[in-house]
Coordinates of C-alpha atoms in Angstrom, one line a residue:
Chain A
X20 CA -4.9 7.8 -38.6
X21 CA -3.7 4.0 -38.3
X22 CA -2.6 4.6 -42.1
X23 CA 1.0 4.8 -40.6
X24 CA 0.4 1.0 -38.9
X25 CA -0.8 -0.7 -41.9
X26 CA 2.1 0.4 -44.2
X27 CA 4.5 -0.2 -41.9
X28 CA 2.9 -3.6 -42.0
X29 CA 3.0 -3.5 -46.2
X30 CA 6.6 -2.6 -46.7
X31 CA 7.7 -4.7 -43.7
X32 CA 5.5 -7.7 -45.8
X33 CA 6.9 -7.0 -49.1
X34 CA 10.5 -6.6 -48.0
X35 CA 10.5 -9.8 -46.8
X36 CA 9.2 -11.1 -49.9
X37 CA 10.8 -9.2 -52.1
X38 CA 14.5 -10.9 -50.8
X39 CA 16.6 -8.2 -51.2
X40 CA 15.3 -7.3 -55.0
X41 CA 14.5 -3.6 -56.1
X42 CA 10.6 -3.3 -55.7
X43 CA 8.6 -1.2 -58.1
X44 CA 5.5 -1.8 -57.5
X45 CA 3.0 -3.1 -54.7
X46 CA -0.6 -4.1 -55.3
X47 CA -2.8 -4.1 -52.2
X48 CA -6.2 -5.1 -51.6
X49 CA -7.8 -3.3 -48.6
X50 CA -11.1 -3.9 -47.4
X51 CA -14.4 -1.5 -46.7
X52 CA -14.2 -2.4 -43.0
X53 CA -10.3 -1.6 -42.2
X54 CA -11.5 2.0 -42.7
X55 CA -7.9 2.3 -44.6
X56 CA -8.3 6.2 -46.7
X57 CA -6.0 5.4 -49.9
X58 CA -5.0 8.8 -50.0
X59 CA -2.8 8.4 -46.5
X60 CA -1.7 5.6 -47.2
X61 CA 0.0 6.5 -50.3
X62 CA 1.8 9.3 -47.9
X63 CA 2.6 7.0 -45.7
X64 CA 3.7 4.4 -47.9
X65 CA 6.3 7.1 -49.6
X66 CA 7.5 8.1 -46.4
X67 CA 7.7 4.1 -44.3
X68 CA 9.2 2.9 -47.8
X69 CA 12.7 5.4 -47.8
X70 CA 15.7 3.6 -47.6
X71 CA 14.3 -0.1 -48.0
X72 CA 14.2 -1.8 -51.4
X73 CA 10.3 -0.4 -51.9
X74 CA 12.0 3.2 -52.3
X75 CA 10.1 4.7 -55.1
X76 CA 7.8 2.1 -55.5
X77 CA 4.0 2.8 -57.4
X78 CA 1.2 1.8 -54.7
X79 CA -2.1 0.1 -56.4
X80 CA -4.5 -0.1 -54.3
X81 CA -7.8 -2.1 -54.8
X82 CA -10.6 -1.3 -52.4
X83 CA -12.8 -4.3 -52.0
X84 CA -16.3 -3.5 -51.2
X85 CA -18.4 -5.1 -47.9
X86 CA -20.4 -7.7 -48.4
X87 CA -21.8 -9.5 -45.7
X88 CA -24.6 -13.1 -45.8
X89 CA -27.2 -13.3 -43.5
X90 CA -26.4 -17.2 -42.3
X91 CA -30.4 -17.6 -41.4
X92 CA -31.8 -16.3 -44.0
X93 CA -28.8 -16.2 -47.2
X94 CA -29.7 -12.8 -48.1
X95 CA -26.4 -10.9 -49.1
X96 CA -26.1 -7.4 -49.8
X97 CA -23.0 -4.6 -49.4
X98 CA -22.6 -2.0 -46.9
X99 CA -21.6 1.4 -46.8
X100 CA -22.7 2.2 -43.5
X101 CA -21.7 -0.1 -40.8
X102 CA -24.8 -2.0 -40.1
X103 CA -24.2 -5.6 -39.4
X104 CA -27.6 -7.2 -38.3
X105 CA -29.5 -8.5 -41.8
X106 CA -32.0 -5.6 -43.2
X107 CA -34.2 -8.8 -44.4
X108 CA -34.8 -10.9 -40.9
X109 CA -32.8 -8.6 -38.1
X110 CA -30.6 -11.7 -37.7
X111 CA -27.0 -11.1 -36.0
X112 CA -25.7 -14.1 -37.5
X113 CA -24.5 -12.6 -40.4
X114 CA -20.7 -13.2 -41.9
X115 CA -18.3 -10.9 -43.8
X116 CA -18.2 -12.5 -47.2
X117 CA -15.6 -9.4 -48.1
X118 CA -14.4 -6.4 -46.9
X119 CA -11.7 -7.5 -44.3
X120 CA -8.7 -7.7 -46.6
X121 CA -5.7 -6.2 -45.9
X122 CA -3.4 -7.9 -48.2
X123 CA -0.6 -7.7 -50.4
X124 CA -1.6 -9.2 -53.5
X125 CA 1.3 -9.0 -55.3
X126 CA 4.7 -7.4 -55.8
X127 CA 7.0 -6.5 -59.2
X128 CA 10.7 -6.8 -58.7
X129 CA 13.7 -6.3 -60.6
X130 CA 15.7 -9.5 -61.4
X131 CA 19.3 -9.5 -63.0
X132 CA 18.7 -11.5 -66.7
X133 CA 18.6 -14.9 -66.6
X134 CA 22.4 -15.9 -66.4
X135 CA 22.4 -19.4 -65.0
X136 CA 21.9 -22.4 -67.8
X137 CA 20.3 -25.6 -66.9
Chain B
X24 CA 17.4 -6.4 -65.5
X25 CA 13.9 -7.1 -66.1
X26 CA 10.7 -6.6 -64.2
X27 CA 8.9 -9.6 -62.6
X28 CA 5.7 -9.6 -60.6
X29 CA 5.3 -12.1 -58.1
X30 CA 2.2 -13.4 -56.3
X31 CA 2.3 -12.9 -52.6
X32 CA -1.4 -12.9 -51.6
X33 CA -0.3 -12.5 -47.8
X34 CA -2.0 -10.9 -44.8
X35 CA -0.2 -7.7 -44.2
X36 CA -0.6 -8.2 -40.4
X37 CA 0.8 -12.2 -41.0
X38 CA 3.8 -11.3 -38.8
X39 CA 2.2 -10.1 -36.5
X40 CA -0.4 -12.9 -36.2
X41 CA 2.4 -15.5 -36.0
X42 CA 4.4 -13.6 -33.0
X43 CA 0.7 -13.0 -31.1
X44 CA 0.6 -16.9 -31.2
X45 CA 3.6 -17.4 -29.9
X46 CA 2.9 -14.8 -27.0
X47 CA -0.6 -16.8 -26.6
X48 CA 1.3 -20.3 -26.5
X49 CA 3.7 -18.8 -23.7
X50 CA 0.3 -17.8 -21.9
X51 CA -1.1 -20.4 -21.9
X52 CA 1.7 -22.3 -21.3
X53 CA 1.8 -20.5 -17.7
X54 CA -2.1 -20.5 -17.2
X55 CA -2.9 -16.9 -17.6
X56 CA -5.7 -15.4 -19.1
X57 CA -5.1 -12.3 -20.8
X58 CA -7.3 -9.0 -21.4
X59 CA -6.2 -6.4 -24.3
X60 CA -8.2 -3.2 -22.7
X61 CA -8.5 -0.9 -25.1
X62 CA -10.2 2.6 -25.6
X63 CA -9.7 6.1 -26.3
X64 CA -7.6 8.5 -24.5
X65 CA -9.0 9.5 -20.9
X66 CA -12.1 6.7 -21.6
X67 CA -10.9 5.9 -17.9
X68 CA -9.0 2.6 -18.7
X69 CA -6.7 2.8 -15.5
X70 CA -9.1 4.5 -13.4
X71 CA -11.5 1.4 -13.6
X72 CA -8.6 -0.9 -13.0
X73 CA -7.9 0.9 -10.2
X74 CA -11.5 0.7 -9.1
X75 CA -11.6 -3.5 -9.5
X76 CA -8.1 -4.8 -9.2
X77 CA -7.3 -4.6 -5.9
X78 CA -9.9 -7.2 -5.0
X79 CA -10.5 -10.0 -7.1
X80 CA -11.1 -12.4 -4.8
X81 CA -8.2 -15.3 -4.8
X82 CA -7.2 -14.4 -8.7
X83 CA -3.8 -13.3 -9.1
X84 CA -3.9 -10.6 -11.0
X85 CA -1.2 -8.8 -13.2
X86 CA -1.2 -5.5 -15.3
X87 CA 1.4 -4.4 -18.3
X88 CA 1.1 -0.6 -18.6
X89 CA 1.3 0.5 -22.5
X90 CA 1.9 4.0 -22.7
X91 CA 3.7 6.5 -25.1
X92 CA 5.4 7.9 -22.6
X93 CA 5.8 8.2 -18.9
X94 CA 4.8 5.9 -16.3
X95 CA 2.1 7.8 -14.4
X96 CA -1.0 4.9 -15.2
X97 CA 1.8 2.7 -14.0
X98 CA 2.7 4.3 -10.9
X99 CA -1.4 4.5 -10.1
X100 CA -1.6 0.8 -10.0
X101 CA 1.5 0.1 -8.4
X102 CA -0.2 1.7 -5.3
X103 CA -2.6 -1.5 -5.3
X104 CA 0.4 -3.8 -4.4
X105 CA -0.2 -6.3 -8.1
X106 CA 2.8 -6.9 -10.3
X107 CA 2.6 -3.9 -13.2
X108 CA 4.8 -4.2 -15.8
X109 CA 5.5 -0.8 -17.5
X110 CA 5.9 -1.0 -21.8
X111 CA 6.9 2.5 -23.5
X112 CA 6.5 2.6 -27.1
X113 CA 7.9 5.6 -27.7
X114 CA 11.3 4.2 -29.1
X115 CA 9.9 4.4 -32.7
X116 CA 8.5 6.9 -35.2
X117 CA 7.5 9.5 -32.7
X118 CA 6.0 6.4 -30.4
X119 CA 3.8 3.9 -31.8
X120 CA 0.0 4.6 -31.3
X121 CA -0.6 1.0 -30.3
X122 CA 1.2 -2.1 -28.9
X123 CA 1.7 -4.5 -31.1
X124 CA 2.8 -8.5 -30.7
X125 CA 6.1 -7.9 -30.6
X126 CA 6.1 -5.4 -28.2
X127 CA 4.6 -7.7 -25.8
X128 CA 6.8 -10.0 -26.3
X129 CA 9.8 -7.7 -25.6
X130 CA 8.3 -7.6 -22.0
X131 CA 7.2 -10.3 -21.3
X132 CA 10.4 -11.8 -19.3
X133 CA 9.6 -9.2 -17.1
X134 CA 6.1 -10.0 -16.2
X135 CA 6.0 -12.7 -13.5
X136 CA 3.6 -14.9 -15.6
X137 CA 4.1 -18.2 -13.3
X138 CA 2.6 -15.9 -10.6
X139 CA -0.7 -14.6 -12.5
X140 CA -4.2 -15.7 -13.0
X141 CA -5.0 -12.9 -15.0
X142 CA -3.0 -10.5 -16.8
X143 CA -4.7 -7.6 -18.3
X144 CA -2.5 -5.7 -21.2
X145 CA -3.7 -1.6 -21.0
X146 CA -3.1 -0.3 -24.6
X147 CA -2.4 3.1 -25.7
X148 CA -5.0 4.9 -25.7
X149 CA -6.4 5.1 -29.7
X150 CA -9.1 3.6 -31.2
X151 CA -8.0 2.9 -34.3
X152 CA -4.8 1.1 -34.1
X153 CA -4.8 -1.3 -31.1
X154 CA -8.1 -2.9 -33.2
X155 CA -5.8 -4.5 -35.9
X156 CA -3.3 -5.7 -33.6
X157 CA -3.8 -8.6 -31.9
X158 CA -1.0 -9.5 -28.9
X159 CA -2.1 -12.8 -28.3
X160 CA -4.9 -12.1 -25.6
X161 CA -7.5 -14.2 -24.9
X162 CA -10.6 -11.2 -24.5
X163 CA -10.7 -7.9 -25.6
X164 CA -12.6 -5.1 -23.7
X165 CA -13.3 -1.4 -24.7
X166 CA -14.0 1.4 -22.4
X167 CA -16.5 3.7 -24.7
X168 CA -17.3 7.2 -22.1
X169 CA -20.2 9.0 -22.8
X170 CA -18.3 11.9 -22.7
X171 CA -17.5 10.7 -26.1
X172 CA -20.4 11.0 -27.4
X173 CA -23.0 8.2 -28.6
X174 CA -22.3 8.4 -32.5
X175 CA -18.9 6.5 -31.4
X176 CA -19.5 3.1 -32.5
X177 CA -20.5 4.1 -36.0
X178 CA -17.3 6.4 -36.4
X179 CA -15.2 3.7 -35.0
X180 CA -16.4 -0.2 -36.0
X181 CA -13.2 -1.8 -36.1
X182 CA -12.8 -1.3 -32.5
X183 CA -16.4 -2.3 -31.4
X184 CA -16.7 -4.9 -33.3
X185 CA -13.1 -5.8 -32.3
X186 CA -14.4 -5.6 -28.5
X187 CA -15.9 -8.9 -26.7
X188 CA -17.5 -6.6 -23.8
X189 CA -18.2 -2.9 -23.8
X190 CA -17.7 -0.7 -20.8
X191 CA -19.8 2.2 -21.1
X192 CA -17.9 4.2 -18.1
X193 CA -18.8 8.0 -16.6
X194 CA -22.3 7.1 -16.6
X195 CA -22.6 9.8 -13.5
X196 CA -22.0 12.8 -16.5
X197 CA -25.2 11.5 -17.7
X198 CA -27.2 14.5 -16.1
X199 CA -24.4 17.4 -17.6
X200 CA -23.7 15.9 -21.0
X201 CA -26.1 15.1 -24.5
X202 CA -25.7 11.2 -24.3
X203 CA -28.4 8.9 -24.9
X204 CA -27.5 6.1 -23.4
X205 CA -30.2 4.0 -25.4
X206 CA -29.2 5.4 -29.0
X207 CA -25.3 4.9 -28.2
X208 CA -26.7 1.1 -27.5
X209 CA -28.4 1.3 -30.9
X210 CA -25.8 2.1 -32.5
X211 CA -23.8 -0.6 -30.9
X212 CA -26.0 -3.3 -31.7
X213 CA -25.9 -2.1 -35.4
X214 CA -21.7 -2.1 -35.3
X215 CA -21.5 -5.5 -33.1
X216 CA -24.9 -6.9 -33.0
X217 CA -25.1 -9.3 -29.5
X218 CA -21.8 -7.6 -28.1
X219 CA -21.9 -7.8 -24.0
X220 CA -21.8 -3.8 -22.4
X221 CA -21.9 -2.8 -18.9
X222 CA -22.7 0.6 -18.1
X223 CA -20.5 2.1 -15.0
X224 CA -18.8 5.3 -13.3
X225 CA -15.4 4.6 -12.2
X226 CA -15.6 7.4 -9.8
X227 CA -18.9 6.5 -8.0
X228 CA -18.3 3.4 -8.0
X229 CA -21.4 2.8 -10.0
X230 CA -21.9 -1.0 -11.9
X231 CA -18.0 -1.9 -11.0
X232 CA -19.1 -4.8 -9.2
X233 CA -20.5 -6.7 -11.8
X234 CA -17.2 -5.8 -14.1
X235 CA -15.1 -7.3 -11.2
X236 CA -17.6 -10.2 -11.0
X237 CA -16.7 -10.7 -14.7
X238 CA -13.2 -10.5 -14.5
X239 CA -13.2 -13.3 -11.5
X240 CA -15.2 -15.5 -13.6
X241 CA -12.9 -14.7 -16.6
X242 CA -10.1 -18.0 -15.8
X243 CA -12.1 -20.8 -15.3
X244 CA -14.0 -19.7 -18.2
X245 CA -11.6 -19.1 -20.5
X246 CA -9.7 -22.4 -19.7
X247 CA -12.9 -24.1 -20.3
X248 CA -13.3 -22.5 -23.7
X249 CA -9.3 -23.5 -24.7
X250 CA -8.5 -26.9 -23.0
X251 CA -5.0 -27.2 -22.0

């Protein structure tokens, strides 16, 4: 359901980078944990993306599995089940290597040919 | 025209991180500590404010009301004579399902900071949303209800594991509902492994003392933790 937040939070990140070019495409990287489902968000992206220069813009979307390091003993494994203490020691000290992201990676704009010599 | 692909690499919630740090600067700024409370809808958010607010020893407390719509949370705490601050969000897409940074920001020239100790922020009800947006608090809470059900945490983990302390409120359903308690805090401790809970009925009355024990403490603590 927060499918509608985060790409609001996309096209508002990519408009601003995109300066007023035409946007046709939008890769994203969206981690495990932000329990994004790519399916909505392609909806949503269409929909929050009318009437701003992403209009019509292709969504890739790179899911980025959870990995997680047990800081007492290093073991690191990935998680599809959302099970933070360390299966080897049952340590809580354990970090998200991956799996947080929610970023735009990258963006593919339409420029005017080069018109300007140096 | 040709196609060009840029490298942006940003955090899609960037923008919002950068006005939440404004909104933290401001609060700090005046000396307030602020609580994001956050649960589902009818968790009993207000109704445990209503329970602890009204006596919080010598803190000066503050609330700021988000709702989609309507003021009736608003007009509940109003009856304990504290500043509350009322924040709509229903100006956007059919009402935003969360408040976001900038939203508290918008209200924040009504909200009498100079005057507050403690301000807690009451989110929309969702718990989903208000997880990814941060508004520049200081400590965020989560009301879980064990009308719920205990499976909650593994359905939800962004918004445990978002939560610094878990209220487990309507503990006096326990007898008429199929909650275990102790498999609920299993679950938890495999979402959020450590996370603080305190288990409570805002209508008895039940565990509300040490929650208002906590929020008293909450000040000094915090301004301990983030020198001025």
């Amino acid at each position: 359901m927060h499918e509608l937040s985060v790409s609001s939070a996309i096209v508002d990140t990519v408009v601003r980078h995109a300066a007023g070019r035409r946007v046709t495409a939008v890769e994203v990287r969206l981690g495990r944990l932000r329990q994004v489902v790519p399916t909505s968000l392609a909806f949503y992206f269409e929909l929050v993306s009318r009437e701003t220069v992403c209009e019509g813009a292709r969504l890739d979307q790179e899911v980025v599995p959870a990995r997680l390091r047990c800081s007492e003993c290093a073991h690191a494994w990935e998680i599809d089940m959302p099970h933070f203490r360390c299966p080897e020691c049952e340590s809580a000290d354990v970090n998200v290597e991956s799996g947080e992201e929610l970023e735009v990676a990258s963006i593919e704009v339409e420029e005017a040919e080069c018109t300007v010599s140096r | 025209m040709h196609r060009v692909k840029v490298r942006v690499v940003e955090d899609a919630l960037d923008a919002n991180a950068t006005i939440a740090a404004a909104n933290r600067a401001d609060f700090d700024r005046a000396g307030v500590t602020v609580v994001n409370l956050m649960s589902a809808p009818g968790a009993g958010k207000t109704s445990v404010l209503e329970r602890v607010l009204g006596d919080l020893g010598g803190i000066r407390v503050g609330v700021l009301e988000g709702d989609v719509q309507g003021s009736l949370d608003a007009d509940r705490l109003a009856s304990l004579h504290i500043p509350v601050t009322q924040l709509n969000t229903d100006g956007g897409f059919g009402g935003e399902c969360h408040l976001d940074a900038n939203m508290v920001r918008s209200a924040l020239p009504s909200l009498p900071l100079e005057d507050l100790d403690l301000l807690v922020v009451e989110n929309v009800g969702n718990l989903v949303c208000p997880a990814e947006f941060r508004i520049g608090e200081d400590v965020r809470i989560m009301v879980s209800s064990i009308a719920e059900g205990e499976d909650k945490p593994l359905k939800y983990p962004l918004m445990f594991r978002a939560a610094e302390l878990v209220l487990v409120n309507k503990i006096d359903l326990l007898p008429h509902v199929d909650f275990d308690l102790d498999r609920f805090l299993h679950h938890l401790d495999a979402v959020h492994p450590g996370v603080p809970h305190m288990v409570m009925s805002a209508r008895t009355g039940e565990g509300l003392d040490a929650f208002r024990d906590w929020l008293v403490e909450l000040p000094a603590r915090v301004r301990r933790e983030v020198p001025a």
